[in-house]
Coordinates of C-alpha atoms in Angstrom, one line a residue:
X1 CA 0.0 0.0 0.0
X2 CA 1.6 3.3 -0.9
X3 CA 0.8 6.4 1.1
X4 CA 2.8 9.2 0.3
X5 CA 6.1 8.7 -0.5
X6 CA 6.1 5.4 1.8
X7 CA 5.2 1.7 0.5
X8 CA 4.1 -0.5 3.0
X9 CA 3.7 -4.2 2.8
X10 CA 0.1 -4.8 4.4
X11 CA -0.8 -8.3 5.9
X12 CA -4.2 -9.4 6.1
X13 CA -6.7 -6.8 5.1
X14 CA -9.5 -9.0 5.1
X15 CA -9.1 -9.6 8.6
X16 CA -12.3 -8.5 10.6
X17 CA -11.5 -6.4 13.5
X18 CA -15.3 -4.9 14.0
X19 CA -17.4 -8.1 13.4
X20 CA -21.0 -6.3 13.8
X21 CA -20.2 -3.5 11.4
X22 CA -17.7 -6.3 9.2
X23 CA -15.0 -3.6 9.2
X24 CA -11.5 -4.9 8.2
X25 CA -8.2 -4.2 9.1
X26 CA -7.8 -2.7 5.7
X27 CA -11.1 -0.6 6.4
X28 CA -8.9 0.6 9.7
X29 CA -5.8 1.4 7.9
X30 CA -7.8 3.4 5.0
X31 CA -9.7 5.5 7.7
X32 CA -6.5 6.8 9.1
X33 CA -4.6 7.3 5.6
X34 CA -8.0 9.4 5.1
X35 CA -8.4 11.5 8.2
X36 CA -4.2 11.6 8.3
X37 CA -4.5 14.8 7.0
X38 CA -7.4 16.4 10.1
X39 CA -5.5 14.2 12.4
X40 CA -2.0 15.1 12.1
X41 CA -1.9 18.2 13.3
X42 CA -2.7 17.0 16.4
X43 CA -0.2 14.0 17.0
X44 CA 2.7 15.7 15.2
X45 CA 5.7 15.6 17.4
X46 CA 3.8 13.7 20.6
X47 CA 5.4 10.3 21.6
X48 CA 2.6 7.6 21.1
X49 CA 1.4 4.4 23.0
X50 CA -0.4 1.7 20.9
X51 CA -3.5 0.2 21.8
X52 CA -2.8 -3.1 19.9
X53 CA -5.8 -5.7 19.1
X54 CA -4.1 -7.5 16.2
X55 CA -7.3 -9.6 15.5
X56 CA -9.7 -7.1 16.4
X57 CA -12.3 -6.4 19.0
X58 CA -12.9 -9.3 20.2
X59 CA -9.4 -10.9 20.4
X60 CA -6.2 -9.9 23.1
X61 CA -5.4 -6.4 23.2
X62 CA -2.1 -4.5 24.8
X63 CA -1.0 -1.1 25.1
X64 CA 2.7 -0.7 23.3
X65 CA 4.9 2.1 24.5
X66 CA 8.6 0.7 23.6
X67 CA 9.1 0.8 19.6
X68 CA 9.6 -2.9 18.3
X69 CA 13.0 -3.2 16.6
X70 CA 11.0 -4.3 13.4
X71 CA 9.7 -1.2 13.0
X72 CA 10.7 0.8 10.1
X73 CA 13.3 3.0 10.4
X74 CA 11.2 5.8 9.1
X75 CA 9.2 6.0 11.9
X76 CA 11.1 8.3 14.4
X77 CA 12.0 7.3 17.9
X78 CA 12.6 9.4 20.9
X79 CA 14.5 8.3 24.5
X80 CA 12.2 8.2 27.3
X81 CA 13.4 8.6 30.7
X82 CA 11.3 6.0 33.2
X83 CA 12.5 5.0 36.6
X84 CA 14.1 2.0 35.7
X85 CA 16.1 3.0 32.8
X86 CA 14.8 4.1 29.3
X87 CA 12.9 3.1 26.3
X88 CA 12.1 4.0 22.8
X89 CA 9.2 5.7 22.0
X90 CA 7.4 6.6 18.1
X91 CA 6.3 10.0 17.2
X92 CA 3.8 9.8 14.3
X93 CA 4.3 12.5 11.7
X94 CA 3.1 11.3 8.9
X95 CA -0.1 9.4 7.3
X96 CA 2.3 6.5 6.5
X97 CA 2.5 6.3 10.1
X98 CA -0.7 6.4 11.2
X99 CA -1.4 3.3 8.2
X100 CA 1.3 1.7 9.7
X101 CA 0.0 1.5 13.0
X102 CA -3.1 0.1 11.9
X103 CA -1.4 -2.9 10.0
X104 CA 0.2 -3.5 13.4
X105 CA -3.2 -4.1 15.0
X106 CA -3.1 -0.5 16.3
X107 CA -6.7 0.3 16.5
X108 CA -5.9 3.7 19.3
X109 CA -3.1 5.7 19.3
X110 CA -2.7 7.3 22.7
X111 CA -0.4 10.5 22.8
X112 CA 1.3 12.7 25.4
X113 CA 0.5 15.9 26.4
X114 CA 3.8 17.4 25.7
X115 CA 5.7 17.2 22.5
X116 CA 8.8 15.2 22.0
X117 CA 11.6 18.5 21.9
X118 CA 10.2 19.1 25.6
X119 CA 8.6 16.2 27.2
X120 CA 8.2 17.5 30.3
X121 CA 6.4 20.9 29.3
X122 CA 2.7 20.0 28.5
X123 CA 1.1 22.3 26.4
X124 CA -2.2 20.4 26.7
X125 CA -4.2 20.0 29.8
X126 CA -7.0 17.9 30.2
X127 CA -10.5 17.1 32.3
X128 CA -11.5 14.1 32.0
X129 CA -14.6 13.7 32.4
X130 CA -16.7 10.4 32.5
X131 CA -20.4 9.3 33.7
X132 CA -20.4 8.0 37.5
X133 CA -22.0 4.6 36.4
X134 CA -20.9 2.5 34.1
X135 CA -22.6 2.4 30.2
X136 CA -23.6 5.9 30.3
X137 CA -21.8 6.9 27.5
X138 CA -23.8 5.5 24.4
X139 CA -26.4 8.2 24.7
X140 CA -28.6 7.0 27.6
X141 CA -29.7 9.7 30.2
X142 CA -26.2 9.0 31.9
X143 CA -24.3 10.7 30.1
X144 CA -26.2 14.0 30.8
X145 CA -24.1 15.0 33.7
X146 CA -21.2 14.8 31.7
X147 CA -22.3 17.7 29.3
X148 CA -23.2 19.4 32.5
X149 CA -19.4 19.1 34.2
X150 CA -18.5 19.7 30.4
X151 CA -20.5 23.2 30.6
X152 CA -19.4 23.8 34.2
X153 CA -15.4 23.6 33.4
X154 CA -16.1 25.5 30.3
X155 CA -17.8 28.4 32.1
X156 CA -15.1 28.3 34.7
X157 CA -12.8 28.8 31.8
X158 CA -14.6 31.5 30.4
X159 CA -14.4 33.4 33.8
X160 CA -10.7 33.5 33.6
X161 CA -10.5 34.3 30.2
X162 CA -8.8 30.6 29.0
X163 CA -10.4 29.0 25.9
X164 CA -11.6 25.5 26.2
X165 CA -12.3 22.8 23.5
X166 CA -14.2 19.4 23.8
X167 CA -13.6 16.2 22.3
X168 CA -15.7 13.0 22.5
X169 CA -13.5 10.3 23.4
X170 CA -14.9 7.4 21.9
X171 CA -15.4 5.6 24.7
X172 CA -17.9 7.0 27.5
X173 CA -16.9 10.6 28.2
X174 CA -15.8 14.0 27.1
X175 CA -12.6 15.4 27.7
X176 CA -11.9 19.5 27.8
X177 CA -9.0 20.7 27.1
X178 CA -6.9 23.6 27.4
X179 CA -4.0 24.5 25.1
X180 CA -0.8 25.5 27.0
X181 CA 2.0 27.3 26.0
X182 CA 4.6 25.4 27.5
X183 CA 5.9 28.0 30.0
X184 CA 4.7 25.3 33.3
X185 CA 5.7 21.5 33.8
X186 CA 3.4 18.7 34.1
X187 CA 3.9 19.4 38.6
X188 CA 2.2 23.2 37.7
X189 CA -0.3 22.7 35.1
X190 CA -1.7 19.4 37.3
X191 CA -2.0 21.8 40.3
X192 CA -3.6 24.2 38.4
X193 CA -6.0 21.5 37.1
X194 CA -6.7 20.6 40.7
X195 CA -7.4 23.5 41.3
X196 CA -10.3 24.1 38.4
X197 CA -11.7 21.4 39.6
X198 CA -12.2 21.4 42.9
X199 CA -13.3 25.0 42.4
X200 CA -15.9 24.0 40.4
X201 CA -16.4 20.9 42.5
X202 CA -16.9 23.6 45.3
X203 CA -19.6 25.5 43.1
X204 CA -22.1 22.0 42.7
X205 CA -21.0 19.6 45.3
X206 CA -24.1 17.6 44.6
X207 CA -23.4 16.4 41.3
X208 CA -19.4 16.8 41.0
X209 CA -16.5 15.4 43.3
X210 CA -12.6 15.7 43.3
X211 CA -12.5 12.5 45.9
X212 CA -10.4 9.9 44.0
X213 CA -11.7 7.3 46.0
X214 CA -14.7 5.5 44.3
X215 CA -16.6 4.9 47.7
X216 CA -16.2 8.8 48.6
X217 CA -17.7 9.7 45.2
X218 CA -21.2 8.4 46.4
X219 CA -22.6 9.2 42.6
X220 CA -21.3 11.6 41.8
X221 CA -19.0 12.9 38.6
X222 CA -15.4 12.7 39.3
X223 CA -13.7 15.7 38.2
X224 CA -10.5 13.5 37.1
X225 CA -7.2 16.0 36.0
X226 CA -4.9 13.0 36.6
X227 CA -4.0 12.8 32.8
X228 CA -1.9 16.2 33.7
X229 CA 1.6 13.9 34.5
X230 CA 4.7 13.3 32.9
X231 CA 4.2 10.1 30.4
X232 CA 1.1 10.1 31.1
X233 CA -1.3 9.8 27.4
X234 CA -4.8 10.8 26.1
X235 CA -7.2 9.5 23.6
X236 CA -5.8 11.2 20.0
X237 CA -8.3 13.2 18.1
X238 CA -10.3 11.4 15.2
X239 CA -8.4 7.7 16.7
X240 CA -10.8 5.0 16.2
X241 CA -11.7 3.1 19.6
X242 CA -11.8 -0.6 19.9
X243 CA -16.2 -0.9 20.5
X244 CA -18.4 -1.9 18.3
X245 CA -19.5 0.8 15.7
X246 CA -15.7 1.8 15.5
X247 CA -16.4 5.4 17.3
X248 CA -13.8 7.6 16.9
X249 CA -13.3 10.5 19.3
X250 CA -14.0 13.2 18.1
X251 CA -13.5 17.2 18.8
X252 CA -16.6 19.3 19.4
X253 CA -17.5 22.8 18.7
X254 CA -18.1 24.2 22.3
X255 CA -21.9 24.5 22.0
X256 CA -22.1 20.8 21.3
X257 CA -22.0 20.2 24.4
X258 CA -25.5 22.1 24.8
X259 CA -26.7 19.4 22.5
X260 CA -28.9 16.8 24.3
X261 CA -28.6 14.1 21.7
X262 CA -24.9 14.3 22.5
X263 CA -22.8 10.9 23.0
X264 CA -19.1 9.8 23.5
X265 CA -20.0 7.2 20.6
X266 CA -21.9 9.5 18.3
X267 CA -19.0 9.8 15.8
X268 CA -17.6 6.3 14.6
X269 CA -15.7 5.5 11.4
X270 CA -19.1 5.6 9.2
X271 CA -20.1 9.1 9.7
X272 CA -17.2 11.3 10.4
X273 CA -16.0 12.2 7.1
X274 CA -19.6 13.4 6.6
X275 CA -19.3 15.9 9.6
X276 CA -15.7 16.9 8.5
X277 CA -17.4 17.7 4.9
X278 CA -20.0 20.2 6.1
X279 CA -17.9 21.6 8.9
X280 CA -13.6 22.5 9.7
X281 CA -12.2 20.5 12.2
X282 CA -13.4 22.4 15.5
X283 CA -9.4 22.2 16.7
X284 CA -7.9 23.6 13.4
X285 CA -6.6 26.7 15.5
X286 CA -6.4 25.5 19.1
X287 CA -2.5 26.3 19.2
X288 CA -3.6 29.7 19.0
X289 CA -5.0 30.2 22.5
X290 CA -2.5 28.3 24.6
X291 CA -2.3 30.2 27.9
X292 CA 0.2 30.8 30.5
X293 CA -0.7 28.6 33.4
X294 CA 0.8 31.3 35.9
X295 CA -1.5 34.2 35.1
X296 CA -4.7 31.8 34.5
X297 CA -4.0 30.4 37.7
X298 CA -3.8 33.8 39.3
X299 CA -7.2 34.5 37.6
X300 CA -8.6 31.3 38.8
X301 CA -7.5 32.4 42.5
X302 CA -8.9 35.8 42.2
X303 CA -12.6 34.4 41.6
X304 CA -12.4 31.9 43.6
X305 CA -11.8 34.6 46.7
X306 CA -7.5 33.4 47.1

């Protein structure tokens, strides 16, 4: 299969990796050689972790950090400092990539929040933000006080002047995100994080929680900011997750999450090019309104009375 300048020898396109859509590898690996060009811009230069389910769905799955010395060398690698030594990390740059990965059973890519010539400065920070009870997120009325923390972080946001954007994940949540500009490491923009949410936590106790313990939730949503660490990865934009239907995650114009019909699955390999045709990628300019986490966290600390 060529894509780009790049040949790659494929294995086993007729392999089924959704059975109850009958979506094949080679299905998978077209998708992202598609959406490469929407998706890119937001996995460019961010060391990735493969979700890898090499016969789909329904068979073993593993997440993949260290890059397999089969790889091609195409594919760049970056050193990662762990506590037991190092390892070998891929950055995706390209749509060959992204095919690549799929070949290799890679139905998720995960990235980091930082990019790979500073790995310890984030310039993403994330809430994520998922229904208290399990199966909400296919559309049931579960999933409504997600939209609602979704609307409570953004109107936080909006109160200290930082820009948020939302993303389906795929899976069974939303995650807002606010573009940083790299001035704060992962210790700082966490604390900030903590900070948003236990201020907003503070503003509707009833329905939202920072208590990390499950038992101390007692229903409610768990404002969770514990994506904000060193080597720690999120869902990529437009990657396909491993459910049936093949949802892909998917970024949101902020009103969206107004929408009532709203899902963490409504977006899945079979309808997305159809929103990308009528609308831009909601995330074409997020770079623009990365903020310092210093002076937002000052704001934050003014309105919230120090």
């Amino acid at each position: 299969m060529r894509v780009g300048d790049r040949e790659i020898e494929v294995s086993n396109r007729d392999k089924v990796f959704f059975p109850g859509e009958g979506i094949t590898k080679g299905d998978l690996m077209d998708y992202y050689a598609r959406i490469a060009g929407t998706m890119l811009p937001h996995v460019r230069n961010r060391l990735v972790m493969m979700h890898r389910w090499p016969d789909g769905i329904e068979g073993e799955d593993w997440y993949h950090k260290d890059v397999p010395d089969y790889f091609p060398d195409w594919i760049p690698r970056v050193e990662v400092t762990k506590s037991d030594g190092t390892l070998q990390q891929l950055v995706c740059n390209e749509a060959a990539c992204l095919v690549y990965l799929a070949d290799q059973g890679t139905i998720t890519p995960h990235v980091w929040l930082s990019r790979a010539d500073d790995l310890r400065k984030p310039d993403r920070l994330i809430f994520d933000l998922d229904p208290p009870r399990a199966g909400a997120g296919s559309g049931d009325g579960g999933f409504a006080i997600v939209r609602e923390a979704a609307r409570a972080v953004r109107d936080l946001c909006d109160e200290i002047g930082v820009t948020p954007f939302a993303m389906t994940t795929g899976s069974s949540g939303l995650h807002m995100v606010v573009p940083l500009d790299r001035s704060a490491d992962f210790d700082e923009a966490r604390a900030f994080a903590r900070e948003m949410a236990e201020e907003t936590a503070r503003r509707d106790p009833d329905r939202f929680t920072t208590a990390q313990r499950k038992a101390a939730r007692d229903g409610r949503l768990y404002l969770d900011v514990m994506r904000n660490s060193y080597a720690q990865t999120a869902v990529a934009p437009y990657a396909v997750r491993a459910k049936p239907g093949a949802p892909v995650a998917t970024p949101l114009r902020l009103d969206e999450i107004d929408d009532s019909r709203l899902s963490s699955q409504r977006y899945s390999v079979r309808n997305i090019f159809r929103r990308l045709g009528q609308a831009e990628d909601p995330w074409r300019d997020i770079d623009r309104h990365a903020v310092s986490v210093a002076s937002a966290r000052e704001r934050l600390r003014a309105r919230a009375g120090g």
